[in-house]
Tab-separated table of C-alpha atoms in Angstrom:
chain	number	residue	atom	x	y	z
A	211	MET	CA	-98.201	21.260	21.725
A	212	THR	CA	-97.218	19.159	18.727
A	213	THR	CA	-100.371	17.102	18.570
A	214	LEU	CA	-103.017	18.566	16.316
A	215	SER	CA	-106.420	18.989	17.886
A	216	THR	CA	-109.405	17.408	16.019
A	217	SER	CA	-110.980	20.764	15.436
A	218	VAL	CA	-107.873	22.450	13.925
A	219	LYS	CA	-107.390	19.259	11.713
A	220	ARG	CA	-110.852	19.768	10.455
A	221	LEU	CA	-110.343	23.589	9.926
A	222	GLN	CA	-107.164	23.081	7.950
A	223	ALA	CA	-108.827	20.400	5.757
A	224	GLU	CA	-111.771	22.636	5.008
A	225	GLY	CA	-109.422	25.543	4.272
A	226	GLN	CA	-107.804	23.229	1.738
A	227	GLU	CA	-110.845	22.235	-0.251
A	228	GLY	CA	-110.347	22.233	-3.983
A	229	THR	CA	-106.620	22.706	-3.746
A	230	ALA	CA	-103.691	20.231	-3.775
A	231	HIS	CA	-101.529	20.757	-0.689
A	232	ALA	CA	-98.369	18.871	0.251
A	233	ALA	CA	-98.199	18.382	3.999
A	234	PRO	CA	-96.270	20.976	6.149
A	235	LEU	CA	-93.173	19.661	7.991
A	236	ARG	CA	-94.390	19.445	11.557
A	237	SER	CA	-91.648	17.585	13.539
A	238	ILE	CA	-87.948	17.631	14.084
A	239	GLU	CA	-87.758	14.268	12.247
A	240	ALA	CA	-89.468	15.696	9.118
A	241	LEU	CA	-87.101	18.601	9.068
A	242	ARG	CA	-84.122	16.270	9.441
A	243	GLN	CA	-85.306	14.115	6.580
A	244	ALA	CA	-85.825	17.281	4.439
A	245	GLY	CA	-82.148	18.262	5.048
A	246	PHE	CA	-82.802	21.239	7.253
A	247	ILE	CA	-81.186	20.111	10.528
A	248	GLY	CA	-78.480	17.669	11.260
A	249	ALA	CA	-78.639	14.473	13.169
A	250	ALA	CA	-76.264	15.912	15.839
A	251	ASP	CA	-78.806	18.789	16.604
A	252	ARG	CA	-81.882	16.504	16.857
A	253	ASP	CA	-81.917	16.104	20.782
A	254	ALA	CA	-81.580	19.830	21.371
A	255	LEU	CA	-84.170	20.705	18.898
A	256	GLU	CA	-86.579	18.120	20.050
A	257	ALA	CA	-86.512	19.959	23.432
A	258	VAL	CA	-87.282	23.149	21.552
A	259	ALA	CA	-90.226	21.317	19.609
A	260	ALA	CA	-91.603	20.081	22.998
A	261	ARG	CA	-92.121	23.559	24.076
A	262	TYR	CA	-92.886	25.490	20.958
A	263	ALA	CA	-94.897	24.510	18.029
A	264	VAL	CA	-93.088	23.643	14.664
A	265	SER	CA	-94.601	23.847	11.187
A	266	VAL	CA	-93.085	24.865	7.985
A	267	THR	CA	-95.137	24.916	4.787
A	268	PRO	CA	-94.035	23.587	1.426
A	269	ALA	CA	-93.875	27.054	-0.038
A	270	MET	CA	-91.522	28.191	2.732
A	271	ALA	CA	-89.410	24.939	2.636
A	272	ALA	CA	-88.784	25.388	-1.103
A	273	LEU	CA	-87.092	28.802	-0.336
A	274	ILE	CA	-84.647	27.442	2.251
A	275	ASP	CA	-80.927	26.868	1.202
A	276	PRO	CA	-80.020	24.005	3.413
A	277	ALA	CA	-76.361	24.750	2.435
A	278	ASP	CA	-76.515	28.244	3.788
A	279	PRO	CA	-76.196	28.384	7.674
A	280	ALA	CA	-77.495	31.926	7.647
A	281	ASP	CA	-80.412	31.506	5.408
A	282	PRO	CA	-83.004	34.240	6.368
A	283	ILE	CA	-85.990	31.960	5.565
A	284	ALA	CA	-84.648	29.056	7.718
A	285	ARG	CA	-83.934	31.473	10.462
A	286	GLN	CA	-87.611	32.390	10.566
A	287	PHE	CA	-89.086	28.932	10.617
A	288	ILE	CA	-86.474	26.243	11.542
A	289	PRO	CA	-86.094	25.756	15.372
A	290	ASP	CA	-82.885	26.869	17.073
A	291	ALA	CA	-81.402	25.585	20.288
A	292	ALA	CA	-81.156	29.333	21.261
A	293	GLU	CA	-84.909	29.218	21.930
A	294	LEU	CA	-84.235	27.274	25.125
A	295	THR	CA	-82.545	30.463	26.612
A	296	THR	CA	-85.151	32.613	28.335
A	297	LEU	CA	-83.910	35.925	29.593
A	298	PRO	CA	-85.355	37.454	32.877
A	299	GLN	CA	-86.949	40.255	30.989
A	300	GLU	CA	-88.845	37.985	28.603
A	301	LEU	CA	-92.611	37.434	29.230
A	302	ALA	CA	-95.024	34.699	28.296
A	303	ASP	CA	-97.589	37.433	27.416
A	304	PRO	CA	-95.189	40.140	26.296
A	305	ILE	CA	-97.694	42.755	25.069
A	306	GLY	CA	-100.191	42.059	27.814
A	307	ASP	CA	-103.083	40.545	25.882
A	308	GLY	CA	-104.481	38.870	28.948
A	309	ALA	CA	-104.918	42.132	30.831
A	310	HIS	CA	-107.139	43.455	28.094
A	311	SER	CA	-109.275	40.464	27.374
A	312	PRO	CA	-112.843	40.992	28.540
A	313	VAL	CA	-114.129	37.650	27.088
A	314	GLU	CA	-112.190	34.808	25.548
A	315	GLY	CA	-110.972	35.562	22.043
A	316	VAL	CA	-111.264	39.411	22.342
A	317	VAL	CA	-108.590	41.824	23.227
A	318	HIS	CA	-109.936	45.389	23.790
A	319	ARG	CA	-106.785	47.597	24.412
A	320	TYR	CA	-107.781	50.752	22.529
A	321	PRO	CA	-111.209	52.361	22.682
A	322	ASP	CA	-112.078	52.309	19.099
A	323	ARG	CA	-110.728	48.842	18.033
A	324	ALA	CA	-110.533	45.378	19.283
A	325	LEU	CA	-108.798	41.988	18.350
A	326	LEU	CA	-110.851	38.983	17.599
A	327	LYS	CA	-108.758	35.849	17.861
A	328	LEU	CA	-110.796	33.216	15.889
A	329	VAL	CA	-108.248	30.467	15.995
A	330	HIS	CA	-104.908	29.678	18.037
A	331	ALA	CA	-103.194	27.800	15.242
A	332	CYS	CA	-101.057	28.784	12.167
A	333	PRO	CA	-99.820	27.173	8.967
A	334	VAL	CA	-96.430	28.063	10.024
A	335	TYR	CA	-94.836	28.810	13.346
A	336	CYS	CA	-92.384	31.727	13.331
A	337	ARG	CA	-89.552	31.185	15.766
A	338	PHE	CA	-89.808	34.777	16.995
A	339	CYS	CA	-93.664	34.797	17.510
A	340	PHE	CA	-94.848	37.030	20.439
A	341	ARG	CA	-97.815	34.718	21.118
A	342	ARG	CA	-95.745	31.544	20.960
A	343	GLU	CA	-96.779	30.509	24.513
A	344	MET	CA	-100.495	30.737	23.389
A	345	VAL	CA	-100.531	29.404	19.768
A	346	GLY	CA	-99.913	25.996	18.407
A	347	PRO	CA	-101.518	23.011	16.580
A	348	GLY	CA	-103.090	21.911	19.996
A	349	GLY	CA	-104.803	25.417	20.195
A	350	ASP	CA	-108.566	25.262	19.683
A	351	ALA	CA	-110.676	27.534	17.458
A	352	LEU	CA	-113.170	30.084	19.033
A	353	THR	CA	-116.581	28.442	18.420
A	354	GLY	CA	-120.034	27.792	19.820
A	355	ASP	CA	-120.776	29.637	23.062
A	356	LYS	CA	-117.343	31.273	23.177
A	357	LEU	CA	-117.720	32.709	19.744
A	358	ASP	CA	-121.290	33.910	20.639
A	359	ALA	CA	-119.853	35.648	23.814
A	360	ALA	CA	-117.159	37.347	21.748
A	361	PHE	CA	-119.585	38.645	19.214
A	362	ALA	CA	-122.027	39.775	22.053
A	363	TYR	CA	-119.185	41.821	23.664
A	364	LEU	CA	-118.351	43.433	20.320
A	365	ALA	CA	-121.952	44.310	19.566
A	366	ALA	CA	-122.347	45.826	23.045
A	367	GLN	CA	-119.437	48.239	22.601
A	368	PRO	CA	-120.624	51.009	20.406
A	369	GLN	CA	-117.186	52.718	20.469
A	370	ILE	CA	-115.640	49.889	18.693
A	371	TRP	CA	-115.181	51.086	15.074
A	372	GLU	CA	-112.638	48.559	13.990
A	373	VAL	CA	-112.096	44.756	14.467
A	374	VAL	CA	-108.814	43.237	13.724
A	375	MET	CA	-109.047	39.570	13.019
A	376	THR	CA	-105.938	37.785	14.316
A	377	GLY	CA	-104.874	34.606	16.206
A	378	GLY	CA	-103.117	32.380	15.296
A	379	ASP	CA	-103.806	33.005	11.669
A	380	PRO	CA	-107.484	33.573	10.843
A	381	LEU	CA	-106.809	32.620	7.134
A	382	ILE	CA	-106.284	28.990	8.235
A	383	LEU	CA	-110.122	28.780	8.429
A	384	SER	CA	-112.137	27.698	5.427
A	385	ALA	CA	-113.976	30.131	3.125
A	386	ARG	CA	-117.205	28.947	4.545
A	387	ARG	CA	-116.317	29.820	8.128
A	388	LEU	CA	-114.922	33.218	7.021
A	389	ARG	CA	-118.270	33.886	5.358
A	390	GLU	CA	-120.145	33.058	8.575
A	391	VAL	CA	-117.844	35.444	10.478
A	392	ALA	CA	-118.244	38.176	7.889
A	393	LYS	CA	-122.044	37.867	8.069
A	394	ARG	CA	-121.951	38.320	11.803
A	395	LEU	CA	-119.601	41.373	11.603
A	396	ALA	CA	-121.870	42.927	8.921
A	397	ALA	CA	-124.754	42.799	11.439
A	398	ILE	CA	-123.040	45.028	13.886
A	399	PRO	CA	-123.804	48.676	12.626
A	400	HIS	CA	-121.022	50.494	14.649
A	401	ILE	CA	-118.154	48.223	13.198
A	402	ARG	CA	-117.056	50.065	10.051
A	403	ILE	CA	-113.644	48.534	9.471
A	404	VAL	CA	-112.624	44.833	9.355
A	405	ARG	CA	-108.808	44.153	9.250
A	406	TRP	CA	-107.386	40.669	8.658
A	407	HIS	CA	-103.783	39.972	9.811
A	408	SER	CA	-102.210	36.985	8.000
A	409	ARG	CA	-99.024	35.324	6.910
A	410	VAL	CA	-100.976	33.046	4.587
A	411	PRO	CA	-100.636	35.047	1.283
A	412	VAL	CA	-96.932	34.497	1.314
A	413	ILE	CA	-96.423	31.235	3.288
A	414	ASP	CA	-99.208	29.265	1.771
A	415	PRO	CA	-100.450	31.313	-1.333
A	416	ALA	CA	-102.322	28.448	-2.965
A	417	ARG	CA	-104.991	28.876	-0.297
A	418	ILE	CA	-105.865	32.374	-1.571
A	419	THR	CA	-108.068	31.552	-4.519
A	420	ALA	CA	-110.318	34.210	-5.965
A	421	GLU	CA	-113.368	32.698	-4.003
A	422	TYR	CA	-111.359	32.766	-0.831
A	423	ALA	CA	-110.455	36.392	-1.267
A	424	ARG	CA	-114.125	37.270	-1.870
A	425	ALA	CA	-115.043	35.414	1.361
A	426	LEU	CA	-112.951	38.008	3.369
A	427	LYS	CA	-115.248	40.823	2.249
A	428	VAL	CA	-117.660	41.921	4.925
A	429	PRO	CA	-120.814	43.603	3.415
A	430	GLY	CA	-121.074	47.234	4.135
A	431	LYS	CA	-117.667	47.450	5.858
A	432	ALA	CA	-114.262	48.641	4.529
A	433	SER	CA	-111.928	45.607	4.264
A	434	TYR	CA	-108.209	45.646	4.991
A	435	VAL	CA	-105.710	42.789	4.927
A	436	ALA	CA	-102.526	43.116	6.668
A	437	ILE	CA	-99.885	40.903	5.055
A	438	HIS	CA	-96.938	39.671	7.295
A	439	ALA	CA	-93.634	39.281	5.401
A	440	ASN	CA	-90.086	39.756	6.650
A	441	HIS	CA	-87.908	39.054	3.664
A	442	PRO	CA	-88.009	39.946	-0.006
A	443	ARG	CA	-87.467	36.338	-1.041
A	444	GLU	CA	-90.936	35.582	0.572
A	445	PHE	CA	-92.438	37.308	-2.569
A	446	THR	CA	-92.477	34.270	-4.955
A	447	PRO	CA	-94.528	34.359	-8.084
A	448	ALA	CA	-97.388	32.330	-6.344
A	449	ALA	CA	-97.365	34.805	-3.355
A	450	ARG	CA	-97.491	37.831	-5.778
A	451	ALA	CA	-100.391	36.221	-7.540
A	452	ALA	CA	-102.169	35.536	-4.161
A	453	ILE	CA	-101.679	39.164	-3.199
A	454	ALA	CA	-103.001	40.329	-6.394
A	455	ARG	CA	-106.218	38.326	-5.973
A	456	LEU	CA	-106.756	39.961	-2.620
A	457	ALA	CA	-106.277	43.424	-4.177
A	458	ASP	CA	-108.479	42.680	-7.079
A	459	ALA	CA	-111.148	41.605	-4.810
A	460	GLY	CA	-111.165	45.043	-3.245
A	461	HIS	CA	-109.136	44.713	-0.175
A	462	VAL	CA	-106.989	47.625	0.887
A	463	LEU	CA	-103.555	45.894	1.708
A	464	LEU	CA	-101.096	46.855	4.390
A	465	SER	CA	-97.751	45.454	5.604
A	466	GLN	CA	-96.589	43.899	8.722
A	467	SER	CA	-92.964	43.022	9.426
A	468	VAL	CA	-90.823	42.345	12.396
A	469	LEU	CA	-87.183	43.831	12.401
A	470	LEU	CA	-85.170	40.610	12.908
A	471	LYS	CA	-81.448	40.207	13.403
A	472	GLY	CA	-80.085	37.754	10.790
A	473	VAL	CA	-83.223	38.127	8.602
A	474	ASN	CA	-83.780	41.730	7.573
A	475	ALA	CA	-81.704	44.012	9.791
A	476	ASP	CA	-79.622	45.680	7.190
A	477	VAL	CA	-80.674	48.562	5.009
A	478	GLU	CA	-80.330	46.622	1.615
A	479	THR	CA	-82.690	43.800	2.660
A	480	LEU	CA	-85.108	46.132	4.359
A	481	SER	CA	-85.260	48.359	1.419
A	482	ALA	CA	-85.971	45.348	-0.948
A	483	LEU	CA	-88.680	44.338	1.379
A	484	MET	CA	-90.595	47.539	1.453
A	485	ARG	CA	-90.314	47.842	-2.258
A	486	ALA	CA	-91.576	44.367	-2.822
A	487	PHE	CA	-94.618	45.408	-0.691
A	488	VAL	CA	-95.205	48.495	-2.650
A	489	GLU	CA	-94.679	46.822	-6.061
A	490	ASN	CA	-97.493	44.373	-5.031
A	491	ARG	CA	-99.951	47.105	-4.017
A	492	VAL	CA	-99.290	46.655	-0.319
A	493	LYS	CA	-98.795	49.890	1.697
A	494	PRO	CA	-96.020	49.617	4.344
A	495	TYR	CA	-97.618	49.917	7.672
A	496	TYR	CA	-95.846	48.528	10.809
A	497	LEU	CA	-92.254	47.471	11.288
A	498	HIS	CA	-92.233	45.933	14.787
A	499	HIS	CA	-89.353	45.854	17.139
A	500	PRO	CA	-89.240	42.291	18.397
A	501	ASP	CA	-91.315	41.689	21.415
A	502	LEU	CA	-89.818	40.225	24.615
A	503	ALA	CA	-91.258	36.690	23.929
A	504	PRO	CA	-89.368	33.742	25.710
A	505	GLY	CA	-86.499	32.361	23.822
A	506	THR	CA	-86.215	35.043	21.241
A	507	SER	CA	-83.288	37.186	22.259
A	508	HIS	CA	-81.164	35.964	19.363
A	509	PHE	CA	-83.539	37.901	17.054
A	510	ARG	CA	-83.462	41.196	18.850
A	511	LEU	CA	-81.342	44.239	18.176
A	512	THR	CA	-81.211	47.484	20.079
A	513	LEU	CA	-83.720	50.146	19.473
A	514	GLU	CA	-80.822	52.498	18.460
A	515	GLU	CA	-79.862	50.061	15.977
A	516	GLY	CA	-83.410	49.853	14.595
A	517	GLN	CA	-83.639	53.585	14.524
A	518	ALA	CA	-80.378	53.791	12.639
A	519	LEU	CA	-81.872	51.422	9.950
A	520	VAL	CA	-85.066	53.225	9.756
A	521	ARG	CA	-83.283	56.572	9.329
A	522	GLN	CA	-81.445	55.249	6.267
A	523	LEU	CA	-84.774	54.359	4.592
A	524	ARG	CA	-85.767	58.172	4.818
A	525	GLY	CA	-84.834	59.999	1.631
A	526	ASN	CA	-83.442	56.836	0.016
A	527	LEU	CA	-86.780	55.133	-0.548
A	528	SER	CA	-90.031	56.480	-1.953
A	529	GLY	CA	-92.330	57.838	0.706
A	530	LEU	CA	-94.633	54.932	-0.303
A	531	CYS	CA	-92.036	52.688	1.127
A	532	GLN	CA	-91.718	54.104	4.631
A	533	PRO	CA	-93.142	51.852	7.491
A	534	THR	CA	-93.636	53.108	11.006
A	535	TYR	CA	-91.226	51.608	13.456
A	536	ILE	CA	-93.354	50.515	16.391
A	537	LEU	CA	-92.648	49.200	19.814
A	538	ASP	CA	-95.375	47.340	21.842
A	539	ILE	CA	-94.665	48.325	25.365
A	540	PRO	CA	-94.405	45.332	27.534
A	541	GLY	CA	-97.309	44.492	29.874
A	542	GLY	CA	-100.123	45.890	27.622
A	543	ALA	CA	-99.549	49.686	27.627
A	544	GLY	CA	-99.872	49.643	23.786
A	545	LYS	CA	-97.836	50.431	20.687
A	546	ILE	CA	-95.821	53.683	20.301
A	547	PRO	CA	-93.830	54.913	17.292
A	548	VAL	CA	-90.107	54.826	18.041
A	549	GLY	CA	-88.601	55.946	14.708
A	550	PRO	CA	-85.739	58.420	14.626
A	551	SER	CA	-86.380	62.010	15.083
A	552	PHE	CA	-85.016	64.515	12.708
A	553	LEU	CA	-85.656	67.521	14.840
A	554	ASN	CA	-83.001	68.988	17.284
A	555	ALA	CA	-83.487	71.785	19.787
A	556	ALA	CA	-82.250	75.221	18.729
A	557	ALA	CA	-80.546	77.668	20.976
A	558	THR	CA	-80.589	80.564	18.316
A	559	PRO	CA	-83.290	83.186	19.073
A	560	GLY	CA	-85.910	83.159	16.293
A	561	VAL	CA	-84.971	79.728	15.249
A	562	GLU	CA	-87.588	77.020	16.296
A	563	ALA	CA	-85.546	73.981	15.769
A	564	GLN	CA	-82.555	72.469	13.888
A	565	VAL	CA	-83.772	70.016	11.279
A	566	GLU	CA	-81.721	67.206	10.023
A	567	ASP	CA	-81.865	66.281	6.166
A	568	ARG	CA	-81.188	62.758	4.814
A	569	HIS	CA	-77.382	63.359	4.490
A	570	GLY	CA	-77.178	64.316	8.307
A	571	ARG	CA	-76.759	68.048	7.581
A	572	ARG	CA	-78.693	70.361	10.043
A	573	HIS	CA	-80.678	73.342	8.913
A	574	ALA	CA	-82.219	76.095	10.985
A	575	TYR	CA	-86.052	76.299	10.787
A	576	PRO	CA	-87.217	78.768	9.899
A	577	PRO	CA	-84.033	80.105	8.381
A	578	PRO	CA	-82.604	83.170	10.156
């Protein structure tokens, strides 16, 4: 997967028109030369790279402290030999995209919304990615007859109210291609909401020019951008400026994060992350429990541990900072909220429930 396809090379070049970009680090040798891995680890990590794509953008490389073995940015993007361990419960398609894909590039799991996967490549490859068996620099873009078939499906399903643009990362595409896609979406009357999911505003912020932000607008539709970030250090000045350009262009901004051991699985980091989103006009939306993707067990914590962390956010952070803790049921059954409950059964007649406050104290409701 480490060889770039011709079409993806072209798409990346087009997306960088008018901007000065240093090359991402796309090989174990490049990471070694940058000081992010040692020579002793090279053979094991070459085995990882042979199976899962590698790419670290200059913006993310600049945030990594090579002297810190627990650096949370490195943990997200630098390959780890633990990725070679696949547990029996881990799945190549952990959330069941394939079971809900009526035509190539479309996932239609819920009645009123569908995913459109425009491209199977990303500027960076997260080591915990739930689509890691499907995306990579050898992944092609959805073009020609395949793209026509995807749009024909969307147009023929009047119940589809929202289209979620995903991949890969759709913001790897050029502004010109995004405008072409926006024009085709605008021509489908029953689609009212277009939501773009991307890592780009934080991992490659120079790409988000004012023109690029405008290219994401779909005439006549409400436009949302879900920004994926997992650690408050990702909010560099350049990332904040890129996010501001999206907000100023009229996009409603939402957050996507994954709860990751060694990255953000403590209340201080998680609180700072959610506050960073809100300070940048991004409404916290989903906090994902890690999916059962192959080779990712070293990132996962238990649901009980995740609930305890989310419980600590309630009452200690503004309501604006509260994400929904989500589990994507393996096999394709969909997302469910798995946050902690603050209601407990009441045995007293006339009392509907025992409710728990942020200090852990219980109160009868309604009061006797």
